C-alpha cells in the first residue's frame, strides 16, 4: 500500500514539475498534501465524536454533509467545535475543507482566494499551524503569468490529490510517503534541497547507534539542533520499545525547512503539543534549550558542512565551549555544532553527528578542540562513510559517535567507505552495509581492513590525528603480473599488425593513380617496406 501511495502522490506533482525547480514546487505539493490530511482527519473525527459508524459515512462527501448538518444545529454547534479542539486541537470551516475546494476544482469553479482563506484561517487561529502555509505562494508567477493561469495550475493539482483517500492507508504509511517525497525532492533539486534531508539509510544507521542500550526506556528524549525535515529524529523511534513515548526537541534556522519538519512530525502521528519543542532559530548564536541542565538521551544531527558562523569571543565563556580551550574557526563551524550537541547530551546518552573528514585532522583551533575531546574520552567511534552519499555533495563524510560516561580514552575506527551500492546519481547503503557497521560498533574489536580499536597511546603517538587511514589499513595488494602471458599477447598483436600492414601495402600497390601521385605512393610504399 505504501508504494501505491508514493506513486499516486508523486504523480500529482506533474502539474508543477515543468514550471519550477523541485526545491520550490515541493512547497506547494507537500503543503497541499498536509492540508488534505488535516481536512480529512477532521471529518473522520467528527463522525467518531458523533458516535456514528465510519462504515456508514465512508466517503468524505458523506462526512462533509454530516459535519455541515451538525454545525447548522445551533444546540450542538459549539459542542462539536469544542470536542474537535479537545481532541485534534483544530477546526476548519466547511467552505474551506480540502474536499469542498477539490469538488469546485472538478467543476471548474475553484477560486485561489478560497484556498488562501483556508490557509489563513487555520494558521491564524491555531498556534501549532502558524506560518506553516506561508511558502505556498499562490500569487507566484511560476504557477502562471496571470491569475487565471495560476488558478488552472492549482486546480489540476487539487483534482489529482482529491482522488487519494489518504487516511485509508493508516498508521505511519502517510508519514512515510511524505518522507519518500521529501527524499525525491532532495534528489531532484540537488544541493539546495539536499540541505534539509539526510538519506534514509544513513538516518537509519545513526538512529540504531544512538538508541543502542536504551531501547527499553519508557521515556526517551531526542534532540536535533539542525533538524532539517526532522527525519533523523523520527527514525529514532523505530528502534525503541515505546515509540509513542519519544519526546522530540529540534531547532532549524531556515523557516521553510522548519515548517516542513513540523508537517512531517504531525503526519507521523506526533501530537500537536509536542511541536512547542521545535524552534525556528540559529542554533550556534543563541543556545537553546537554556534550562540548566537541559540534556537528552540522544543527540543526532547532520549540520551544514564547514558553515560560517560569528565565532564571537563571548562564546568562549559559554558552558557549551569553554572546556575545550578554543572556538571553532569562523569559516568552519563543524566543531561548534559538535560541541553544542555534546553539551546537551545526558551523561548516559549517545550522540551521532555527520561531518566532513577535515574535523579528523585539521590543526590550529580545531586540533586543540579535538585533543581535549580525546583526552576527555568523549569521542567513542569514528565511522568513515562512502563518497557521494549525501545530496548536494560528493565528498566522503564521517559519522562521529560521542558519549560522556566513558572510563576509557580509546577510539573505535570503522572504515565503511567501500561498502555501498553504486547509484546513477547518488551512492546508497544496503541493509547489509549498515548491519556490518552496527556489528563492528557493538563488538568494538579489530576487523581486518574494516575496523580498529585504537588505544589512547596510539592516538597520542599520531599527534591526536584521527584520520581513518592511519588506523585502518585497507590497502589491497595488486595481484602478481603474469609476464609470460603478456609476452605471448604482445607477440600475437605484432603478428596481427604485420598481417594488416601487408594487406594495406598490397591494396595501395594495386590502386590506379595519376602520374602526379607517384611520389606520394612511392613514399607510402617505402613506409610499409620499412615496417616490414
Short mmCIF file of C-alpha atoms in Angstrom, two decimals:
data_model
loop_
_atom_site.label_atom_id
_atom_site.label_comp_id
_atom_site.label_asym_id
_atom_site.label_seq_id
_atom_site.Cartn_x
_atom_site.Cartn_y
_atom_site.Cartn_z
CA UNK A 1 0.00 0.00 0.00
CA UNK A 2 2.85 2.38 0.81
CA UNK A 3 4.37 2.01 -2.66
CA UNK A 4 0.98 2.74 -4.27
CA UNK A 5 0.54 5.88 -2.19
CA UNK A 6 4.08 7.03 -3.04
CA UNK A 7 3.35 6.69 -6.75
CA UNK A 8 -0.01 8.45 -6.58
CA UNK A 9 1.30 11.36 -4.58
CA UNK A 10 4.27 11.87 -6.84
CA UNK A 11 2.10 11.74 -9.96
CA UNK A 12 0.20 14.71 -8.51
CA UNK A 13 3.36 16.75 -8.98
CA UNK A 14 3.09 16.58 -12.79
CA UNK A 15 1.17 19.85 -12.94
CA UNK A 16 4.03 21.64 -11.18
CA UNK A 17 7.16 19.77 -12.23
CA UNK A 18 7.64 21.58 -15.54
CA UNK A 19 7.06 25.02 -14.04
CA UNK A 20 9.72 25.31 -11.33
CA UNK A 21 12.62 23.66 -9.55
CA UNK A 22 11.87 20.76 -7.21
CA UNK A 23 13.07 22.76 -4.20
CA UNK A 24 10.23 25.21 -4.96
CA UNK A 25 7.33 23.03 -6.07
CA UNK A 26 7.82 20.81 -3.04
CA UNK A 27 6.33 23.68 -1.00
CA UNK A 28 3.09 23.52 -2.98
CA UNK A 29 2.70 19.76 -3.16
CA UNK A 30 3.71 19.00 0.43
CA UNK A 31 1.65 21.91 1.74
CA UNK A 32 -1.48 20.74 -0.10
CA UNK A 33 -0.99 17.12 0.97
CA UNK A 34 -0.72 18.30 4.57
CA UNK A 35 -3.85 20.44 4.26
CA UNK A 36 -5.77 17.49 2.80
CA UNK A 37 -4.61 15.31 5.69
CA UNK A 38 -5.84 17.86 8.26
CA UNK A 39 -9.16 18.24 6.47
CA UNK A 40 -9.80 14.51 6.05
CA UNK A 41 -8.74 13.77 9.62
CA UNK A 42 -11.17 16.40 10.94
CA UNK A 43 -14.09 14.90 9.02
CA UNK A 44 -13.31 11.41 10.30
CA UNK A 45 -13.07 12.71 13.86
CA UNK A 46 -16.46 14.48 13.56
CA UNK A 47 -18.12 11.16 12.71
CA UNK A 48 -16.35 9.39 15.57
CA UNK A 49 -17.32 12.11 18.07
CA UNK A 50 -20.92 11.80 16.94
CA UNK A 51 -20.77 8.06 17.72
CA UNK A 52 -21.60 7.30 14.11
CA UNK A 53 -20.22 4.46 12.02
CA UNK A 54 -17.39 5.14 9.58
CA UNK A 55 -18.77 2.30 7.51
CA UNK A 56 -21.95 4.30 7.00
CA UNK A 57 -20.09 7.57 6.46
CA UNK A 58 -17.44 6.02 4.26
CA UNK A 59 -16.68 8.95 1.95
CA UNK A 60 -15.53 12.50 2.56
CA UNK A 61 -18.68 13.69 0.81
CA UNK A 62 -20.93 11.91 3.32
CA UNK A 63 -18.73 13.05 6.20
CA UNK A 64 -18.90 16.65 4.98
CA UNK A 65 -22.69 16.53 4.82
CA UNK A 66 -22.77 15.19 8.37
CA UNK A 67 -20.38 17.93 9.55
CA UNK A 68 -22.45 20.71 7.95
CA UNK A 69 -25.64 19.29 9.46
CA UNK A 70 -24.04 19.29 12.92
CA UNK A 71 -22.86 22.88 12.60
CA UNK A 72 -26.30 24.02 11.39
CA UNK A 73 -27.83 22.75 14.64
CA UNK A 74 -27.29 25.70 16.98
CA UNK A 75 -27.96 23.49 20.01
CA UNK A 76 -24.87 21.35 19.40
CA UNK A 77 -22.68 23.51 17.14
CA UNK A 78 -20.41 24.80 19.91
CA UNK A 79 -20.17 21.34 21.50
CA UNK A 80 -18.96 19.92 18.17
CA UNK A 81 -16.30 22.62 17.82
CA UNK A 82 -15.21 22.25 21.45
CA UNK A 83 -14.91 18.49 21.05
CA UNK A 84 -12.69 18.96 17.99
CA UNK A 85 -10.49 21.42 19.85
CA UNK A 86 -10.18 18.99 22.77
CA UNK A 87 -9.20 16.05 20.58
CA UNK A 88 -7.40 17.14 17.41
CA UNK A 89 -6.76 20.74 18.56
CA UNK A 90 -8.14 22.49 15.47
CA UNK A 91 -11.26 23.08 13.36
CA UNK A 92 -11.88 24.05 9.73
CA UNK A 93 -14.99 25.73 8.35
CA UNK A 94 -16.83 23.53 5.82
CA UNK A 95 -16.30 26.03 2.97
CA UNK A 96 -12.54 25.62 3.31
CA UNK A 97 -12.32 21.83 3.63
CA UNK A 98 -9.94 20.35 1.09
CA UNK A 99 -12.56 18.10 -0.48
CA UNK A 100 -15.01 21.02 -0.85
CA UNK A 101 -12.34 23.02 -2.70
CA UNK A 102 -11.41 19.95 -4.77
CA UNK A 103 -15.05 19.44 -5.76
CA UNK A 104 -15.09 23.01 -7.07
CA UNK A 105 -11.90 22.20 -8.97
CA UNK A 106 -13.62 19.26 -10.67
CA UNK A 107 -16.50 21.60 -11.62
CA UNK A 108 -14.01 24.25 -12.76
CA UNK A 109 -15.46 26.78 -10.30
CA UNK A 110 -12.49 26.79 -7.92
CA UNK A 111 -11.00 30.14 -6.94
CA UNK A 112 -7.50 30.52 -5.49
CA UNK A 113 -8.77 33.02 -2.97
CA UNK A 114 -10.84 30.31 -1.24
CA UNK A 115 -7.74 28.16 -0.67
CA UNK A 116 -5.82 31.21 0.51
CA UNK A 117 -8.58 31.94 3.07
CA UNK A 118 -8.44 28.34 4.27
CA UNK A 119 -4.68 28.59 4.83
CA UNK A 120 -5.01 31.93 6.62
CA UNK A 121 -7.83 30.74 8.86
CA UNK A 122 -6.09 27.65 10.19
CA UNK A 123 -2.72 29.42 10.53
CA UNK A 124 -4.19 32.41 12.37
CA UNK A 125 -6.49 30.50 14.72
CA UNK A 126 -4.28 27.60 15.80
CA UNK A 127 -0.77 28.32 17.00
CA UNK A 128 0.62 24.90 16.06
CA UNK A 129 -0.03 25.72 12.39
CA UNK A 130 1.21 29.31 12.48
CA UNK A 131 3.20 30.08 9.35
CA UNK A 132 3.02 26.50 8.02
CA UNK A 133 1.50 27.55 4.71
CA UNK A 134 3.48 30.76 4.18
CA UNK A 135 5.61 29.11 1.50
CA UNK A 136 2.61 28.02 -0.57
CA UNK A 137 2.75 31.23 -2.59
CA UNK A 138 -0.47 31.23 -4.58
CA UNK A 139 0.46 34.57 -6.22
CA UNK A 140 3.75 33.31 -7.67
CA UNK A 141 4.27 33.89 -11.39
CA UNK A 142 5.81 30.43 -11.55
CA UNK A 143 2.30 29.00 -11.23
CA UNK A 144 1.22 31.11 -14.20
CA UNK A 145 1.71 34.58 -15.62
CA UNK A 146 -1.77 35.74 -14.61
CA UNK A 147 -4.44 34.87 -12.03
CA UNK A 148 -6.33 32.65 -14.45
CA UNK A 149 -3.28 30.54 -15.30
CA UNK A 150 -2.36 30.21 -11.62
CA UNK A 151 -5.92 29.13 -10.89
CA UNK A 152 -5.71 26.44 -13.59
CA UNK A 153 -2.41 25.09 -12.24
CA UNK A 154 -3.65 24.67 -8.65
CA UNK A 155 -6.98 23.31 -9.93
CA UNK A 156 -5.15 20.46 -11.64
CA UNK A 157 -3.15 19.63 -8.51
CA UNK A 158 -6.31 19.62 -6.37
CA UNK A 159 -8.03 17.25 -8.80
CA UNK A 160 -5.18 14.75 -8.65
CA UNK A 161 -4.85 14.85 -4.88
CA UNK A 162 -8.61 14.58 -4.32
CA UNK A 163 -8.61 11.03 -5.72
CA UNK A 164 -6.31 9.83 -2.94
CA UNK A 165 -8.01 8.56 0.21
CA UNK A 166 -5.02 9.37 2.41
CA UNK A 167 -6.48 8.18 5.72
CA UNK A 168 -7.33 4.75 4.34
CA UNK A 169 -3.62 3.92 4.31
CA UNK A 170 -3.41 4.36 8.08
CA UNK A 171 -0.52 4.19 10.51
CA UNK A 172 2.83 5.60 9.52
CA UNK A 173 2.27 5.00 5.81
CA UNK A 174 1.14 8.59 5.28
CA UNK A 175 4.18 9.97 7.06
CA UNK A 176 6.49 7.55 5.27
CA UNK A 177 5.02 8.58 1.91
CA UNK A 178 5.64 12.20 2.85
CA UNK A 179 9.22 11.27 3.75
CA UNK A 180 9.53 9.49 0.39
CA UNK A 181 8.52 12.66 -1.44
CA UNK A 182 10.96 14.77 0.59
CA UNK A 183 13.74 12.39 -0.45
CA UNK A 184 12.76 12.64 -4.11
CA UNK A 185 12.70 16.42 -3.96
CA UNK A 186 16.16 16.42 -2.38
CA UNK A 187 17.40 14.17 -5.17
CA UNK A 188 15.83 16.24 -7.95
CA UNK A 189 16.87 19.61 -6.59
CA UNK A 190 20.42 18.69 -5.63
CA UNK A 191 22.33 20.86 -3.20
CA UNK A 192 19.57 23.36 -2.41
CA UNK A 193 17.07 20.72 -1.32
CA UNK A 194 19.68 18.30 0.00
CA UNK A 195 20.31 20.68 2.88
CA UNK A 196 17.10 19.59 4.58
CA UNK A 197 17.29 15.84 4.06
CA UNK A 198 19.54 13.06 5.33
CA UNK A 199 19.29 9.90 3.15
CA UNK A 200 17.07 7.34 4.87
CA UNK A 201 19.65 4.57 5.23
CA UNK A 202 22.20 6.93 6.83
CA UNK A 203 19.49 8.20 9.16
CA UNK A 204 18.61 4.58 9.95
CA UNK A 205 22.18 3.71 10.86
CA UNK A 206 22.55 6.72 13.14
CA UNK A 207 19.22 6.01 14.85
CA UNK A 208 20.33 2.45 15.62
CA UNK A 209 23.56 3.74 17.14
CA UNK A 210 22.03 6.39 19.43
CA UNK A 211 19.35 4.02 20.75
CA UNK A 212 21.67 1.06 21.40
CA UNK A 213 21.38 0.02 25.04
CA UNK A 214 18.47 2.40 25.64
CA UNK A 215 15.77 0.52 23.71
CA UNK A 216 13.76 -0.38 26.84
CA UNK A 217 13.43 3.15 28.22
CA UNK A 218 9.82 4.05 28.98
CA UNK A 219 10.52 7.70 28.17
CA UNK A 220 13.14 8.67 25.60
CA UNK A 221 14.24 12.15 24.53
CA UNK A 222 15.93 13.07 21.27
CA UNK A 223 17.40 16.41 20.19
CA UNK A 224 18.44 17.57 16.71
CA UNK A 225 19.86 21.12 16.72
CA UNK A 226 19.90 21.23 12.89
CA UNK A 227 16.78 19.18 12.28
CA UNK A 228 16.04 19.86 8.60
CA UNK A 229 12.91 17.88 7.73
CA UNK A 230 13.00 16.08 11.09
CA UNK A 231 13.78 12.69 9.57
CA UNK A 232 16.74 11.94 11.85
CA UNK A 233 14.64 12.45 14.98
CA UNK A 234 11.70 10.48 13.63
CA UNK A 235 13.82 7.47 12.75
CA UNK A 236 14.91 7.06 16.37
CA UNK A 237 11.50 5.79 17.46
CA UNK A 238 11.76 2.80 15.10
CA UNK A 239 14.29 1.21 17.47
CA UNK A 240 12.55 1.80 20.79
CA UNK A 241 10.14 -0.41 22.71
CA UNK A 242 7.87 2.56 23.43
CA UNK A 243 7.90 4.67 20.25
CA UNK A 244 4.92 6.73 21.39
CA UNK A 245 6.87 7.91 24.44
CA UNK A 246 9.56 9.75 22.49
CA UNK A 247 10.00 13.45 23.30
CA UNK A 248 11.25 15.45 20.32
CA UNK A 249 13.26 18.65 20.56
CA UNK A 250 14.58 20.28 17.41
CA UNK A 251 15.86 23.56 16.06
CA UNK A 252 16.17 24.75 12.45
CA UNK A 253 17.40 28.08 11.06
CA UNK A 254 15.60 28.00 7.68
CA UNK A 255 11.91 28.90 8.15
CA UNK A 256 10.68 26.93 5.14
CA UNK A 257 12.52 23.82 6.32
CA UNK A 258 11.31 24.37 9.88
CA UNK A 259 7.70 24.32 8.66
CA UNK A 260 8.42 21.19 6.64
CA UNK A 261 9.69 19.45 9.80
CA UNK A 262 6.51 20.39 11.70
CA UNK A 263 4.34 18.94 8.95
CA UNK A 264 6.50 15.81 8.79
CA UNK A 265 6.18 15.16 12.54
CA UNK A 266 2.40 15.69 12.52
CA UNK A 267 1.98 13.31 9.59
CA UNK A 268 3.96 10.71 11.54
CA UNK A 269 1.45 10.95 14.37
CA UNK A 270 3.37 13.27 16.71
CA UNK A 271 0.89 15.18 18.87
CA UNK A 272 0.46 18.88 18.18
CA UNK A 273 1.52 19.78 21.74
CA UNK A 274 4.96 18.31 21.05
CA UNK A 275 5.54 20.89 18.34
CA UNK A 276 6.16 23.51 21.03
CA UNK A 277 9.55 21.84 21.45
CA UNK A 278 10.54 22.72 17.88
CA UNK A 279 12.15 26.08 17.31
CA UNK A 280 12.95 28.25 14.31
CA UNK A 281 16.27 29.90 15.26
CA UNK A 282 20.06 29.93 14.95
CA UNK A 283 21.47 27.04 16.99
CA UNK A 284 25.01 28.38 17.34
CA UNK A 285 24.42 32.05 18.00
CA UNK A 286 21.77 31.52 20.67
CA UNK A 287 21.85 28.38 22.79
CA UNK A 288 18.56 26.54 23.18
CA UNK A 289 17.13 24.95 25.27
CA UNK A 290 18.64 27.09 28.02
CA UNK A 291 17.28 25.47 31.18
CA UNK A 292 20.22 24.24 33.25
CA UNK A 293 20.95 21.50 32.62
CA UNK A 294 18.75 20.59 29.64
CA UNK A 295 20.06 17.31 28.28
CA UNK A 296 18.75 14.43 26.18
CA UNK A 297 19.02 10.66 25.90
CA UNK A 298 20.24 11.11 22.34
CA UNK A 299 21.54 13.90 20.15
CA UNK A 300 21.53 13.25 16.42
CA UNK A 301 22.49 15.75 13.75
CA UNK A 302 23.65 16.41 10.20
CA UNK A 303 24.66 20.09 10.24
CA UNK A 304 25.73 22.14 7.18
CA UNK A 305 29.35 21.25 6.47
CA UNK A 306 32.05 23.83 7.17
CA UNK A 307 29.50 26.62 7.52
CA UNK A 308 30.40 30.15 8.55
CA UNK A 309 29.44 31.43 11.98
CA UNK A 310 30.26 34.50 14.08
CA UNK A 311 32.84 32.80 16.38
CA UNK A 312 32.43 35.82 18.67
CA UNK A 313 34.85 35.73 21.59
CA UNK A 314 31.94 35.91 24.04
CA UNK A 315 31.17 32.28 23.20
CA UNK A 316 34.42 31.05 24.76
CA UNK A 317 32.88 31.92 28.13
CA UNK A 318 29.75 29.87 27.42
CA UNK A 319 29.45 26.48 29.09
CA UNK A 320 28.97 24.88 25.65
CA UNK A 321 32.51 25.75 24.57
CA UNK A 322 34.66 26.91 27.50
CA UNK A 323 36.00 23.46 28.47
CA UNK A 324 37.66 22.96 25.09
CA UNK A 325 40.05 25.92 25.06
CA UNK A 326 39.27 27.29 21.60
CA UNK A 327 36.32 28.21 19.40
CA UNK A 328 35.74 26.63 16.00
CA UNK A 329 37.06 28.97 13.28
CA UNK A 330 34.68 31.44 11.61
CA UNK A 331 34.89 29.65 8.27
CA UNK A 332 34.34 26.17 9.68
CA UNK A 333 31.58 25.78 12.28
CA UNK A 334 31.82 21.96 12.35
CA UNK A 335 33.21 21.71 15.89
CA UNK A 336 30.84 24.43 17.11
CA UNK A 337 27.90 22.22 16.10
CA UNK A 338 29.54 19.16 17.63
CA UNK A 339 30.22 20.85 20.99
CA UNK A 340 26.72 22.33 21.10
CA UNK A 341 25.20 18.88 20.64
CA UNK A 342 27.56 17.27 23.14
CA UNK A 343 26.70 19.90 25.75
CA UNK A 344 23.04 18.88 25.53
CA UNK A 345 23.73 15.14 25.83
CA UNK A 346 22.92 13.26 29.05
CA UNK A 347 25.73 11.52 30.92
CA UNK A 348 24.11 8.22 29.91
CA UNK A 349 23.27 9.26 26.36
CA UNK A 350 24.77 8.77 22.89
CA UNK A 351 25.33 11.35 20.17
CA UNK A 352 25.92 10.81 16.44
CA UNK A 353 26.88 13.63 14.07
CA UNK A 354 27.74 13.72 10.35
CA UNK A 355 30.72 15.92 9.46
CA UNK A 356 33.36 16.31 6.71
CA UNK A 357 36.63 14.41 7.20
CA UNK A 358 38.57 17.61 7.86
CA UNK A 359 37.47 17.61 11.51
CA UNK A 360 39.55 14.46 12.00
CA UNK A 361 42.91 16.02 11.13
CA UNK A 362 42.78 19.81 10.72
CA UNK A 363 45.07 21.70 13.10
CA UNK A 364 45.06 25.09 14.87
CA UNK A 365 41.91 25.68 16.96
CA UNK A 366 40.27 22.53 15.68
CA UNK A 367 43.31 20.50 16.72
CA UNK A 368 43.04 21.88 20.26
CA UNK A 369 39.33 21.03 20.49
CA UNK A 370 39.89 17.53 19.10
CA UNK A 371 42.71 16.87 21.59
CA UNK A 372 40.50 17.87 24.52
CA UNK A 373 37.66 15.67 23.30
CA UNK A 374 40.03 12.68 23.01
CA UNK A 375 41.60 13.28 26.42
CA UNK A 376 38.13 13.53 27.96
CA UNK A 377 37.27 10.17 26.37
CA UNK A 378 34.24 11.74 24.70
CA UNK A 379 34.96 10.54 21.15
CA UNK A 380 33.73 6.96 21.13
CA UNK A 381 33.74 5.96 17.45
CA UNK A 382 34.72 7.39 14.07
CA UNK A 383 32.95 5.91 11.03
CA UNK A 384 34.17 6.67 7.51
CA UNK A 385 31.23 6.82 5.09
CA UNK A 386 31.27 6.35 1.29
CA UNK A 387 31.62 9.32 -1.04
CA UNK A 388 28.64 10.72 -2.97
CA UNK A 389 26.18 9.54 -0.33
CA UNK A 390 24.54 12.85 0.57
CA UNK A 391 22.52 15.06 -1.77
CA UNK A 392 24.36 18.13 -2.94
CA UNK A 393 27.91 16.97 -2.17
CA UNK A 394 30.12 14.19 -3.47
CA UNK A 395 32.62 14.38 -0.62
CA UNK A 396 33.02 11.42 1.74
CA UNK A 397 31.79 12.14 5.26
CA UNK A 398 32.35 10.75 8.72
CA UNK A 399 29.86 9.89 11.43
CA UNK A 400 31.35 10.64 14.84
CA UNK A 401 29.80 8.95 17.87
CA UNK A 402 30.28 10.68 21.23
CA UNK A 403 29.50 9.70 24.81
CA UNK A 404 30.15 11.35 28.16
CA UNK A 405 30.11 8.44 30.58
CA UNK A 406 33.18 6.60 29.30
CA UNK A 407 36.01 5.41 31.55
CA UNK A 408 38.40 4.81 28.62
CA UNK A 409 40.02 7.07 26.06
CA UNK A 410 40.22 4.57 23.20
CA UNK A 411 38.51 5.25 19.87
CA UNK A 412 36.96 2.71 17.52
CA UNK A 413 37.65 3.40 13.84
CA UNK A 414 35.35 1.89 11.20
CA UNK A 415 36.16 2.34 7.52
CA UNK A 416 32.86 1.77 5.69
CA UNK A 417 33.90 3.91 2.71
CA UNK A 418 33.98 0.98 0.29
CA UNK A 419 30.72 -0.66 1.41
CA UNK A 420 27.90 0.79 -0.69
CA UNK A 421 25.63 0.25 -3.67
CA UNK A 422 26.63 2.43 -6.60
CA UNK A 423 23.75 4.51 -7.92
CA UNK A 424 23.35 6.60 -11.05
CA UNK A 425 23.45 9.94 -9.23
CA UNK A 426 23.93 9.00 -5.58
CA UNK A 427 25.52 6.05 -3.85
CA UNK A 428 23.36 4.15 -1.36
CA UNK A 429 23.72 1.90 1.65
CA UNK A 430 22.16 -1.56 1.78
CA UNK A 431 20.85 -3.17 4.96
CA UNK A 432 23.90 -5.47 4.84
CA UNK A 433 26.21 -2.43 4.73
CA UNK A 434 24.54 -0.96 7.80
CA UNK A 435 24.44 -4.27 9.68
CA UNK A 436 28.19 -4.63 9.13
CA UNK A 437 28.82 -1.20 10.69
CA UNK A 438 26.48 -1.82 13.62
CA UNK A 439 28.09 -5.22 14.29
CA UNK A 440 31.57 -3.65 14.39
CA UNK A 441 30.26 -0.84 16.61
CA UNK A 442 28.77 -3.33 19.09
CA UNK A 443 31.72 -5.72 19.21
CA UNK A 444 34.37 -2.99 19.41
CA UNK A 445 37.09 -5.29 18.08
CA UNK A 446 39.53 -5.22 15.19
CA UNK A 447 38.18 -6.39 11.85
CA UNK A 448 40.76 -6.76 9.09
CA UNK A 449 40.63 -3.87 6.61
CA UNK A 450 37.42 -2.57 8.23
CA UNK A 451 37.73 -1.71 11.94
CA UNK A 452 40.41 -0.99 14.53
CA UNK A 453 40.17 -0.16 18.23
CA UNK A 454 42.92 2.39 18.81
CA UNK A 455 44.30 2.96 22.30
CA UNK A 456 44.84 6.46 23.68
CA UNK A 457 48.61 5.92 23.44
CA UNK A 458 48.33 5.07 19.75
CA UNK A 459 46.26 8.20 19.08
CA UNK A 460 48.68 10.32 21.08
CA UNK A 461 51.59 8.97 19.02
CA UNK A 462 49.69 10.15 15.95
CA UNK A 463 49.55 13.64 17.48
CA UNK A 464 45.77 13.33 18.06
CA UNK A 465 45.17 13.00 14.33
CA UNK A 466 42.06 10.84 13.76
CA UNK A 467 42.41 10.42 10.00
CA UNK A 468 40.98 6.94 9.44
CA UNK A 469 43.71 5.53 7.10
CA UNK A 470 46.21 5.96 9.96
CA UNK A 471 44.32 3.31 11.92
CA UNK A 472 42.53 1.08 9.39
CA UNK A 473 44.71 -0.30 6.59
CA UNK A 474 42.50 -1.01 3.60
CA UNK A 475 45.39 -1.41 1.15
CA UNK A 476 44.81 -4.26 -1.30
CA UNK A 477 47.94 -5.75 -2.84
CA UNK A 478 48.00 -5.83 -6.61
CA UNK A 479 47.90 -9.39 -7.99
CA UNK A 480 51.28 -10.52 -9.50
CA UNK A 481 51.70 -9.79 -13.19
CA UNK A 482 51.96 -12.86 -15.50
CA UNK A 483 54.85 -11.66 -17.71
CA UNK A 484 54.84 -14.83 -19.84
CA UNK A 485 51.17 -14.25 -20.68
CA UNK A 486 51.76 -10.60 -21.52
CA UNK A 487 54.76 -11.56 -23.76
CA UNK A 488 52.57 -14.05 -25.63
CA UNK A 489 49.84 -11.44 -26.11
CA UNK A 490 52.39 -8.92 -27.45
CA UNK A 491 53.72 -11.49 -29.93
CA UNK A 492 50.17 -12.17 -31.17
CA UNK A 493 49.48 -8.43 -31.55
CA UNK A 494 52.70 -7.93 -33.57
CA UNK A 495 51.78 -10.81 -35.91
CA UNK A 496 48.29 -9.34 -36.44
CA UNK A 497 49.81 -5.92 -37.15
CA UNK A 498 52.25 -7.36 -39.71
CA UNK A 499 49.36 -9.09 -41.50
CA UNK A 500 47.36 -5.85 -41.63
CA UNK A 501 50.38 -3.92 -42.92
CA UNK A 502 50.85 -6.47 -45.68
CA UNK A 503 47.20 -6.23 -46.76
CA UNK A 504 47.32 -2.45 -46.81
CA UNK A 505 50.60 -2.46 -48.78
CA UNK A 506 49.08 -4.73 -51.42
CA UNK A 507 45.92 -2.63 -51.62
CA UNK A 508 47.86 0.62 -52.19
CA UNK A 509 50.14 -1.02 -54.79
CA UNK A 510 47.14 -2.11 -56.85
CA UNK A 511 45.50 1.32 -56.99
CA UNK A 512 45.23 3.14 -60.32
CA UNK A 513 46.67 6.61 -59.98
CA UNK A 514 47.65 9.78 -61.78
CA UNK A 515 51.28 10.42 -62.65
CA UNK A 516 51.44 13.35 -60.19
CA UNK A 517 50.51 10.95 -57.32
CA UNK A 518 53.55 8.80 -57.99
CA UNK A 519 55.72 10.49 -55.38
CA UNK A 520 53.05 10.12 -52.63
CA UNK A 521 52.52 6.41 -53.34
CA UNK A 522 56.26 5.79 -53.51
CA UNK A 523 56.61 7.38 -50.07
CA UNK A 524 53.75 5.30 -48.64
CA UNK A 525 55.21 2.08 -50.03
CA UNK A 526 58.60 2.94 -48.55
CA UNK A 527 56.98 3.34 -45.13
CA UNK A 528 55.43 -0.10 -45.37
CA UNK A 529 58.71 -1.53 -46.68
CA UNK A 530 60.47 -0.09 -43.62
CA UNK A 531 57.84 -1.63 -41.32
CA UNK A 532 58.34 -4.99 -42.96
#
